[in-house]
Amino acid sequence: MNLPWLTSVFNQLTGRFLANRLHHALLFCGPAGIGKLALAEAFSKTLLCQKPSSLGACEHCQSCALLDANTHPDFHILESKKQLGVDKIREGIGKLSATSQLGRNKVLVIPNADAMTDSAANALLKTLEEPTNNTFIMLLTDKVQHLLPTILSRCERTVLALPPEHQSLAWLQQQGLEDASPALLQAYGGAPLKLIDAMNKDGEGLSFRAFNEGVDALLAGSTTALSLATTWQDAARQVVNWCQQRAHKAFIINQRMEDYAAYSESTQAAKQLQHPGINKVIVLTRVLERLTRPTAY
Ligand SMILES: [Zn+2]
């Protein structure tokens, strides 16, 4: 497990598996961007490995090689961007009912378990109640309150928290993000994988770094609020969110009313952006113009 804040959970799960005391239905819940899927994948590898040890998968057997190549016949993952319907769940369950092709365990991972429709969840219930032999199901969610109580009651829950800041920053630096700072991490809600994802995005979306560069250019007078607002309109909510955090922080430090006004302005803008028909460029321009007032920050 290469995410240090999840190592102890991983070791604990592995220990219980090796002692034959692992529940067949596991629920990993916690904020987005902390590595729930990475944990599920690393642990699946251990469950499927032909020579697992307390360190996890052996990384050398046929099973480990098949997983690395994304072709393991007993590992299934139900990806879903939006809704996860009953057909998809039935398809996943169907795969579990077949005999394991490598003669060991079978694993089904459902990354966005909260995306299951009620009928999909009901279809899954029976499998959770009466699983086929050697079957493990892992449900992942950052919205545990969206899961049916009947599902929750049949899973063993592991609650994962945001990693401690120092651990996230050290890890981000190891990943080559040398300018990772507490402020940058906070801009992504303290979730290190969310930050890495945003930094790795090229062109699509807007990174916090690009936002800061844009604001610096605005403060230096080399661009205008309107020009930035036009470029950033597709990321309007994110931009407003960052402006809001910036103003909030400035107010805490300086206790100036200008900062509070900027904070109110962005809070109001965030509400306005919830209306589908709103002109995002106008809203953003107003929030960004606030940054150029000399006393604002
Ligand atoms: Zn192995």
mmCIF file of C-alpha atoms and ligand atoms in Angstrom:
data_model
loop_
_atom_site.group_PDB
_atom_site.id
_atom_site.type_symbol
_atom_site.label_atom_id
_atom_site.label_comp_id
_atom_site.label_asym_id
_atom_site.label_seq_id
_atom_site.Cartn_x
_atom_site.Cartn_y
_atom_site.Cartn_z
ATOM 1 C CA MET A 1 0.000 0.000 0.000
ATOM 2 C CA ASN A 2 1.828 3.096 -1.208
ATOM 3 C CA LEU A 3 -0.391 5.640 0.564
ATOM 4 C CA PRO A 4 1.129 5.946 4.050
ATOM 5 C CA TRP A 5 -2.072 7.112 5.759
ATOM 6 C CA LEU A 6 -3.845 3.921 4.661
ATOM 7 C CA THR A 7 -1.095 1.495 5.621
ATOM 8 C CA SER A 8 -2.463 0.627 9.046
ATOM 9 C CA VAL A 9 -5.973 -0.040 7.688
ATOM 10 C CA PHE A 10 -4.472 -2.144 4.907
ATOM 11 C CA ASN A 11 -2.364 -4.150 7.363
ATOM 12 C CA GLN A 12 -5.308 -4.688 9.642
ATOM 13 C CA LEU A 13 -7.527 -5.949 6.782
ATOM 14 C CA THR A 14 -4.732 -8.193 5.527
ATOM 15 C CA GLY A 15 -4.192 -9.629 8.994
ATOM 16 C CA ARG A 16 -7.865 -10.488 9.349
ATOM 17 C CA PHE A 17 -7.966 -12.037 5.899
ATOM 18 C CA LEU A 18 -4.978 -14.255 6.672
ATOM 19 C CA ALA A 19 -6.626 -15.279 9.938
ATOM 20 C CA ASN A 20 -9.861 -16.128 8.060
ATOM 21 C CA ARG A 21 -11.746 -13.506 9.990
ATOM 22 C CA LEU A 22 -12.627 -11.121 7.202
ATOM 23 C CA HIS A 23 -16.227 -10.189 6.459
ATOM 24 C CA HIS A 24 -17.211 -10.856 2.837
ATOM 25 C CA ALA A 25 -18.833 -7.432 2.369
ATOM 26 C CA LEU A 26 -16.688 -4.402 3.129
ATOM 27 C CA LEU A 27 -17.659 -0.770 2.978
ATOM 28 C CA PHE A 28 -14.939 1.881 2.759
ATOM 29 C CA CYS A 29 -16.336 5.324 3.409
ATOM 30 C CA GLY A 30 -14.602 8.672 3.680
ATOM 31 C CA PRO A 31 -13.959 11.896 1.773
ATOM 32 C CA ALA A 32 -13.176 11.867 -1.958
ATOM 33 C CA GLY A 33 -9.521 12.040 -2.926
ATOM 34 C CA ILE A 34 -7.969 10.103 -0.037
ATOM 35 C CA GLY A 35 -7.331 6.821 -1.871
ATOM 36 C CA LYS A 36 -10.298 4.544 -1.166
ATOM 37 C CA LEU A 37 -10.008 3.006 -4.631
ATOM 38 C CA ALA A 38 -6.249 2.531 -4.286
ATOM 39 C CA LEU A 39 -6.888 0.754 -0.984
ATOM 40 C CA ALA A 40 -9.582 -1.456 -2.544
ATOM 41 C CA GLU A 41 -7.301 -2.326 -5.454
ATOM 42 C CA ALA A 42 -4.282 -3.114 -3.289
ATOM 43 C CA PHE A 43 -6.414 -5.204 -0.967
ATOM 44 C CA SER A 44 -8.105 -7.003 -3.885
ATOM 45 C CA LYS A 45 -4.664 -7.967 -5.091
ATOM 46 C CA THR A 46 -3.943 -9.473 -1.670
ATOM 47 C CA LEU A 47 -7.252 -11.367 -1.662
ATOM 48 C CA LEU A 48 -6.516 -12.829 -5.084
ATOM 49 C CA CYS A 49 -2.768 -13.438 -4.665
ATOM 50 C CA GLN A 50 -1.573 -17.046 -4.623
ATOM 51 C CA LYS A 51 1.011 -16.364 -1.907
ATOM 52 C CA PRO A 52 -0.302 -13.524 0.239
ATOM 53 C CA SER A 53 1.602 -12.556 3.376
ATOM 54 C CA SER A 54 1.182 -10.002 6.130
ATOM 55 C CA LEU A 55 2.785 -7.505 3.730
ATOM 56 C CA GLY A 56 -0.009 -8.042 1.210
ATOM 57 C CA ALA A 57 0.244 -9.486 -2.290
ATOM 58 C CA CYS A 58 3.472 -11.262 -3.356
ATOM 59 C CA GLU A 59 3.688 -9.247 -6.629
ATOM 60 C CA HIS A 60 5.191 -12.264 -8.425
ATOM 61 C CA CYS A 61 2.506 -14.925 -8.877
ATOM 62 C CA GLN A 62 0.267 -15.453 -11.884
ATOM 63 C CA SER A 63 -2.626 -13.729 -10.137
ATOM 64 C CA CYS A 64 -0.578 -10.620 -9.334
ATOM 65 C CA ALA A 65 0.648 -10.475 -12.940
ATOM 66 C CA LEU A 66 -2.900 -10.765 -14.289
ATOM 67 C CA LEU A 67 -4.072 -7.945 -12.027
ATOM 68 C CA ASP A 68 -1.165 -5.757 -13.095
ATOM 69 C CA ALA A 69 -2.171 -6.372 -16.703
ATOM 70 C CA ASN A 70 -5.821 -5.576 -15.903
ATOM 71 C CA THR A 71 -6.881 -8.997 -17.157
ATOM 72 C CA HIS A 72 -7.625 -10.914 -13.954
ATOM 73 C CA PRO A 73 -10.721 -13.072 -14.617
ATOM 74 C CA ASP A 74 -11.819 -13.065 -10.951
ATOM 75 C CA PHE A 75 -11.536 -9.331 -10.357
ATOM 76 C CA HIS A 76 -14.463 -7.142 -11.334
ATOM 77 C CA ILE A 77 -14.989 -3.447 -10.922
ATOM 78 C CA LEU A 78 -18.275 -1.671 -11.581
ATOM 79 C CA GLU A 79 -17.326 1.801 -12.696
ATOM 80 C CA SER A 80 -20.070 4.376 -12.955
ATOM 81 C CA LYS A 81 -19.954 8.051 -13.694
ATOM 82 C CA LYS A 82 -23.562 8.754 -12.820
ATOM 83 C CA GLN A 83 -26.186 6.187 -11.902
ATOM 84 C CA LEU A 84 -25.435 2.548 -11.306
ATOM 85 C CA GLY A 85 -28.471 0.670 -12.542
ATOM 86 C CA VAL A 86 -29.842 -2.762 -11.812
ATOM 87 C CA ASP A 87 -28.535 -4.274 -15.072
ATOM 88 C CA LYS A 88 -24.966 -3.382 -14.276
ATOM 89 C CA ILE A 89 -25.278 -4.771 -10.741
ATOM 90 C CA ARG A 90 -26.802 -8.018 -12.050
ATOM 91 C CA GLU A 91 -23.954 -8.304 -14.528
ATOM 92 C CA GLY A 92 -21.438 -7.884 -11.693
ATOM 93 C CA ILE A 93 -23.229 -10.403 -9.471
ATOM 94 C CA GLY A 94 -23.422 -12.818 -12.401
ATOM 95 C CA LYS A 95 -19.654 -12.806 -12.665
ATOM 96 C CA LEU A 96 -19.357 -13.651 -8.979
ATOM 97 C CA SER A 97 -21.637 -16.660 -9.270
ATOM 98 C CA ALA A 98 -19.319 -18.378 -11.730
ATOM 99 C CA THR A 99 -16.529 -20.554 -10.335
ATOM 100 C CA SER A 100 -13.283 -18.739 -9.740
ATOM 101 C CA GLN A 101 -11.118 -19.215 -12.791
ATOM 102 C CA LEU A 102 -7.897 -19.295 -10.856
ATOM 103 C CA GLY A 103 -9.386 -21.461 -8.128
ATOM 104 C CA ARG A 104 -9.098 -18.829 -5.442
ATOM 105 C CA ASN A 105 -11.162 -15.839 -4.378
ATOM 106 C CA LYS A 106 -13.407 -13.609 -6.455
ATOM 107 C CA VAL A 107 -13.646 -9.874 -5.881
ATOM 108 C CA LEU A 108 -16.185 -7.279 -6.919
ATOM 109 C CA VAL A 109 -15.413 -3.596 -6.285
ATOM 110 C CA ILE A 110 -18.105 -0.910 -6.581
ATOM 111 C CA PRO A 111 -16.276 2.454 -6.449
ATOM 112 C CA ASN A 112 -19.292 4.784 -6.276
ATOM 113 C CA ALA A 113 -21.689 2.661 -4.276
ATOM 114 C CA ASP A 114 -23.870 5.709 -3.591
ATOM 115 C CA ALA A 115 -24.645 5.857 -7.333
ATOM 116 C CA MET A 116 -26.680 2.638 -7.101
ATOM 117 C CA THR A 117 -30.357 3.073 -7.799
ATOM 118 C CA ASP A 118 -32.708 1.583 -5.204
ATOM 119 C CA SER A 119 -33.458 -1.367 -7.452
ATOM 120 C CA ALA A 120 -29.740 -1.904 -8.046
ATOM 121 C CA ALA A 121 -29.150 -1.849 -4.293
ATOM 122 C CA ASN A 122 -31.963 -4.336 -3.770
ATOM 123 C CA ALA A 123 -30.484 -6.615 -6.400
ATOM 124 C CA LEU A 124 -27.180 -6.504 -4.536
ATOM 125 C CA LEU A 125 -28.780 -7.232 -1.155
ATOM 126 C CA LYS A 126 -29.338 -10.914 -1.789
ATOM 127 C CA THR A 127 -25.687 -11.398 -2.703
ATOM 128 C CA LEU A 128 -24.632 -9.519 0.410
ATOM 129 C CA GLU A 129 -26.870 -11.775 2.489
ATOM 130 C CA GLU A 130 -25.953 -15.067 0.872
ATOM 131 C CA PRO A 131 -22.636 -14.655 -0.857
ATOM 132 C CA THR A 132 -21.224 -17.410 -3.027
ATOM 133 C CA ASN A 133 -18.116 -19.093 -1.669
ATOM 134 C CA ASN A 134 -14.807 -17.254 -1.673
ATOM 135 C CA THR A 135 -16.435 -14.009 -2.711
ATOM 136 C CA PHE A 136 -15.560 -10.560 -1.454
ATOM 137 C CA ILE A 137 -17.440 -7.379 -2.271
ATOM 138 C CA MET A 138 -16.058 -3.919 -1.577
ATOM 139 C CA LEU A 139 -18.331 -0.896 -1.650
ATOM 140 C CA LEU A 140 -16.723 2.539 -1.719
ATOM 141 C CA THR A 141 -18.413 5.840 -1.056
ATOM 142 C CA ASP A 142 -17.888 9.428 -0.019
ATOM 143 C CA LYS A 143 -21.646 9.814 0.572
ATOM 144 C CA VAL A 144 -22.470 7.045 2.984
ATOM 145 C CA GLN A 145 -25.777 8.730 3.849
ATOM 146 C CA HIS A 146 -26.984 7.929 0.314
ATOM 147 C CA LEU A 147 -26.771 4.191 0.867
ATOM 148 C CA LEU A 148 -29.833 2.221 1.896
ATOM 149 C CA PRO A 149 -29.847 1.158 5.559
ATOM 150 C CA THR A 150 -30.337 -2.444 4.421
ATOM 151 C CA ILE A 151 -27.052 -2.264 2.509
ATOM 152 C CA LEU A 152 -25.235 -0.599 5.402
ATOM 153 C CA SER A 153 -26.397 -3.231 7.866
ATOM 154 C CA ARG A 154 -24.940 -6.031 5.754
ATOM 155 C CA CYS A 155 -21.503 -4.534 5.283
ATOM 156 C CA GLU A 156 -18.630 -4.152 7.643
ATOM 157 C CA ARG A 157 -17.790 -0.480 7.645
ATOM 158 C CA THR A 158 -14.310 1.024 7.602
ATOM 159 C CA VAL A 159 -14.355 4.773 8.100
ATOM 160 C CA LEU A 160 -11.409 6.553 6.501
ATOM 161 C CA ALA A 161 -10.536 10.130 7.420
ATOM 162 C CA LEU A 162 -8.569 12.861 5.684
ATOM 163 C CA PRO A 163 -4.856 12.196 6.209
ATOM 164 C CA PRO A 164 -2.948 14.448 8.617
ATOM 165 C CA GLU A 165 -1.639 17.499 6.777
ATOM 166 C CA HIS A 166 2.067 16.763 7.365
ATOM 167 C CA GLN A 167 1.648 13.255 5.966
ATOM 168 C CA SER A 168 -0.178 14.515 2.858
ATOM 169 C CA LEU A 169 2.454 17.193 2.222
ATOM 170 C CA ALA A 170 5.353 14.771 2.612
ATOM 171 C CA TRP A 171 3.676 12.343 0.231
ATOM 172 C CA LEU A 172 2.879 15.072 -2.323
ATOM 173 C CA GLN A 173 6.515 16.152 -2.278
ATOM 174 C CA GLN A 174 7.567 12.559 -2.902
ATOM 175 C CA GLN A 175 5.267 12.599 -5.914
ATOM 176 C CA GLY A 176 7.258 15.501 -7.336
ATOM 177 C CA LEU A 177 4.958 18.273 -6.185
ATOM 178 C CA GLU A 178 7.723 20.254 -4.559
ATOM 179 C CA ASP A 179 5.708 23.419 -4.043
ATOM 180 C CA ALA A 180 2.922 21.616 -2.196
ATOM 181 C CA SER A 181 1.893 23.886 0.680
ATOM 182 C CA PRO A 182 -0.794 23.776 3.370
ATOM 183 C CA ALA A 183 -2.748 26.441 1.431
ATOM 184 C CA LEU A 184 -2.606 24.433 -1.783
ATOM 185 C CA LEU A 185 -3.727 21.294 0.027
ATOM 186 C CA GLN A 186 -6.541 23.198 1.726
ATOM 187 C CA ALA A 187 -7.728 24.431 -1.660
ATOM 188 C CA TYR A 188 -8.473 20.782 -2.439
ATOM 189 C CA GLY A 189 -10.207 20.154 0.846
ATOM 190 C CA GLY A 190 -7.149 18.471 2.369
ATOM 191 C CA ALA A 191 -7.483 15.511 -0.016
ATOM 192 C CA PRO A 192 -4.036 14.763 -1.504
ATOM 193 C CA LEU A 193 -5.221 12.604 -4.418
ATOM 194 C CA LYS A 194 -7.677 15.268 -5.509
ATOM 195 C CA LEU A 195 -4.784 17.723 -5.598
ATOM 196 C CA ILE A 196 -2.529 15.374 -7.573
ATOM 197 C CA ASP A 197 -5.353 14.703 -10.041
ATOM 198 C CA ALA A 198 -5.924 18.410 -10.589
ATOM 199 C CA MET A 199 -2.207 19.064 -11.056
ATOM 200 C CA ASN A 200 -1.928 16.274 -13.579
ATOM 201 C CA LYS A 201 -4.839 17.515 -15.606
ATOM 202 C CA ASP A 202 -3.541 19.145 -18.716
ATOM 203 C CA GLY A 203 -5.867 21.587 -20.349
ATOM 204 C CA GLU A 204 -9.103 20.241 -18.909
ATOM 205 C CA GLY A 205 -10.327 21.857 -15.752
ATOM 206 C CA LEU A 206 -8.403 24.536 -13.942
ATOM 207 C CA SER A 207 -5.591 23.852 -11.491
ATOM 208 C CA PHE A 208 -5.089 25.842 -8.314
ATOM 209 C CA ARG A 209 -1.661 26.756 -9.618
ATOM 210 C CA ALA A 210 -3.136 28.230 -12.813
ATOM 211 C CA PHE A 211 -5.712 30.068 -10.711
ATOM 212 C CA ASN A 212 -2.986 31.648 -8.576
ATOM 213 C CA GLU A 213 -0.949 32.581 -11.630
ATOM 214 C CA GLY A 214 -4.023 34.215 -13.136
ATOM 215 C CA VAL A 215 -4.747 36.151 -9.946
ATOM 216 C CA ASP A 216 -1.108 37.289 -9.748
ATOM 217 C CA ALA A 217 -1.336 38.531 -13.333
ATOM 218 C CA LEU A 218 -4.576 40.310 -12.452
ATOM 219 C CA LEU A 219 -3.008 42.009 -9.425
ATOM 220 C CA ALA A 220 0.011 42.986 -11.529
ATOM 221 C CA GLY A 221 -2.331 44.563 -14.049
ATOM 222 C CA SER A 222 -1.263 42.343 -16.936
ATOM 223 C CA THR A 223 -4.719 40.893 -17.445
ATOM 224 C CA THR A 224 -8.290 41.916 -16.690
ATOM 225 C CA ALA A 225 -11.010 40.382 -14.547
ATOM 226 C CA LEU A 226 -13.204 40.042 -17.625
ATOM 227 C CA SER A 227 -10.523 38.209 -19.566
ATOM 228 C CA LEU A 228 -9.910 35.758 -16.697
ATOM 229 C CA ALA A 229 -13.642 35.307 -16.138
ATOM 230 C CA THR A 230 -14.093 34.431 -19.794
ATOM 231 C CA THR A 231 -11.261 31.892 -19.727
ATOM 232 C CA TRP A 232 -12.402 30.373 -16.437
ATOM 233 C CA GLN A 233 -16.154 30.304 -16.922
ATOM 234 C CA ASP A 234 -16.313 26.506 -17.171
ATOM 235 C CA ALA A 235 -14.613 26.259 -13.777
ATOM 236 C CA ALA A 236 -16.693 29.110 -12.299
ATOM 237 C CA ARG A 237 -17.733 27.303 -9.123
ATOM 238 C CA GLN A 238 -14.182 26.229 -8.377
ATOM 239 C CA VAL A 239 -12.844 29.751 -8.995
ATOM 240 C CA VAL A 240 -15.444 31.285 -6.704
ATOM 241 C CA ASN A 241 -14.657 28.668 -4.083
ATOM 242 C CA TRP A 242 -10.952 29.542 -4.215
ATOM 243 C CA CYS A 243 -11.692 33.291 -4.082
ATOM 244 C CA GLN A 244 -13.894 32.622 -1.063
ATOM 245 C CA GLN A 245 -11.141 30.709 0.739
ATOM 246 C CA ARG A 246 -8.634 33.389 -0.122
ATOM 247 C CA ALA A 247 -10.837 36.162 1.279
ATOM 248 C CA HIS A 248 -11.695 34.142 4.365
ATOM 249 C CA LYS A 249 -8.049 33.562 5.111
ATOM 250 C CA ALA A 250 -7.196 37.240 4.525
ATOM 251 C CA PHE A 251 -9.965 38.275 6.916
ATOM 252 C CA ILE A 252 -8.757 35.892 9.636
ATOM 253 C CA ILE A 253 -5.220 37.278 9.326
ATOM 254 C CA ASN A 254 -5.917 40.991 8.800
ATOM 255 C CA GLN A 255 -9.384 41.495 10.297
ATOM 256 C CA ARG A 256 -10.162 44.061 7.620
ATOM 257 C CA MET A 257 -13.707 44.793 6.512
ATOM 258 C CA GLU A 258 -12.574 44.811 2.862
ATOM 259 C CA ASP A 259 -11.681 41.162 3.178
ATOM 260 C CA TYR A 260 -14.979 40.399 4.785
ATOM 261 C CA ALA A 261 -16.765 42.195 1.945
ATOM 262 C CA ALA A 262 -14.811 40.126 -0.580
ATOM 263 C CA TYR A 263 -15.763 37.003 1.311
ATOM 264 C CA SER A 264 -19.463 37.968 1.285
ATOM 265 C CA GLU A 265 -19.242 38.767 -2.386
ATOM 266 C CA SER A 266 -17.878 35.326 -3.253
ATOM 267 C CA THR A 267 -20.353 33.591 -0.946
ATOM 268 C CA GLN A 268 -23.161 35.356 -2.758
ATOM 269 C CA ALA A 269 -21.608 34.459 -6.123
ATOM 270 C CA ALA A 270 -21.428 30.793 -5.113
ATOM 271 C CA LYS A 271 -25.182 30.868 -4.486
ATOM 272 C CA GLN A 272 -25.883 32.619 -7.778
ATOM 273 C CA LEU A 273 -23.913 30.001 -9.677
ATOM 274 C CA GLN A 274 -26.331 27.345 -8.492
ATOM 275 C CA HIS A 275 -28.921 28.784 -10.887
ATOM 276 C CA PRO A 276 -28.521 27.074 -14.257
ATOM 277 C CA GLY A 277 -29.280 30.136 -16.396
ATOM 278 C CA ILE A 278 -26.850 32.523 -14.702
ATOM 279 C CA ASN A 279 -24.242 34.391 -16.744
ATOM 280 C CA LYS A 280 -21.051 32.963 -15.254
ATOM 281 C CA VAL A 281 -18.768 35.534 -16.861
ATOM 282 C CA ILE A 282 -20.602 38.411 -15.186
ATOM 283 C CA VAL A 283 -20.593 36.703 -11.785
ATOM 284 C CA LEU A 284 -16.906 35.790 -12.043
ATOM 285 C CA THR A 285 -15.869 39.221 -13.285
ATOM 286 C CA ARG A 286 -17.453 40.822 -10.230
ATOM 287 C CA VAL A 287 -15.725 38.436 -7.829
ATOM 288 C CA LEU A 288 -12.351 38.842 -9.568
ATOM 289 C CA GLU A 289 -12.619 42.617 -9.749
ATOM 290 C CA ARG A 290 -12.875 42.589 -5.997
ATOM 291 C CA LEU A 291 -9.347 41.157 -5.908
ATOM 292 C CA THR A 292 -7.892 44.116 -7.764
ATOM 293 C CA ARG A 293 -8.982 46.661 -5.192
ATOM 294 C CA PRO A 294 -5.784 47.630 -3.435
ATOM 295 C CA THR A 295 -7.114 47.148 0.069
ATOM 296 C CA ALA A 296 -8.997 43.948 -0.622
ATOM 297 C CA TYR A 297 -6.173 41.531 0.067
HETATM 298 ZN ZN ZN B 1 0.807 -12.806 -5.809
#
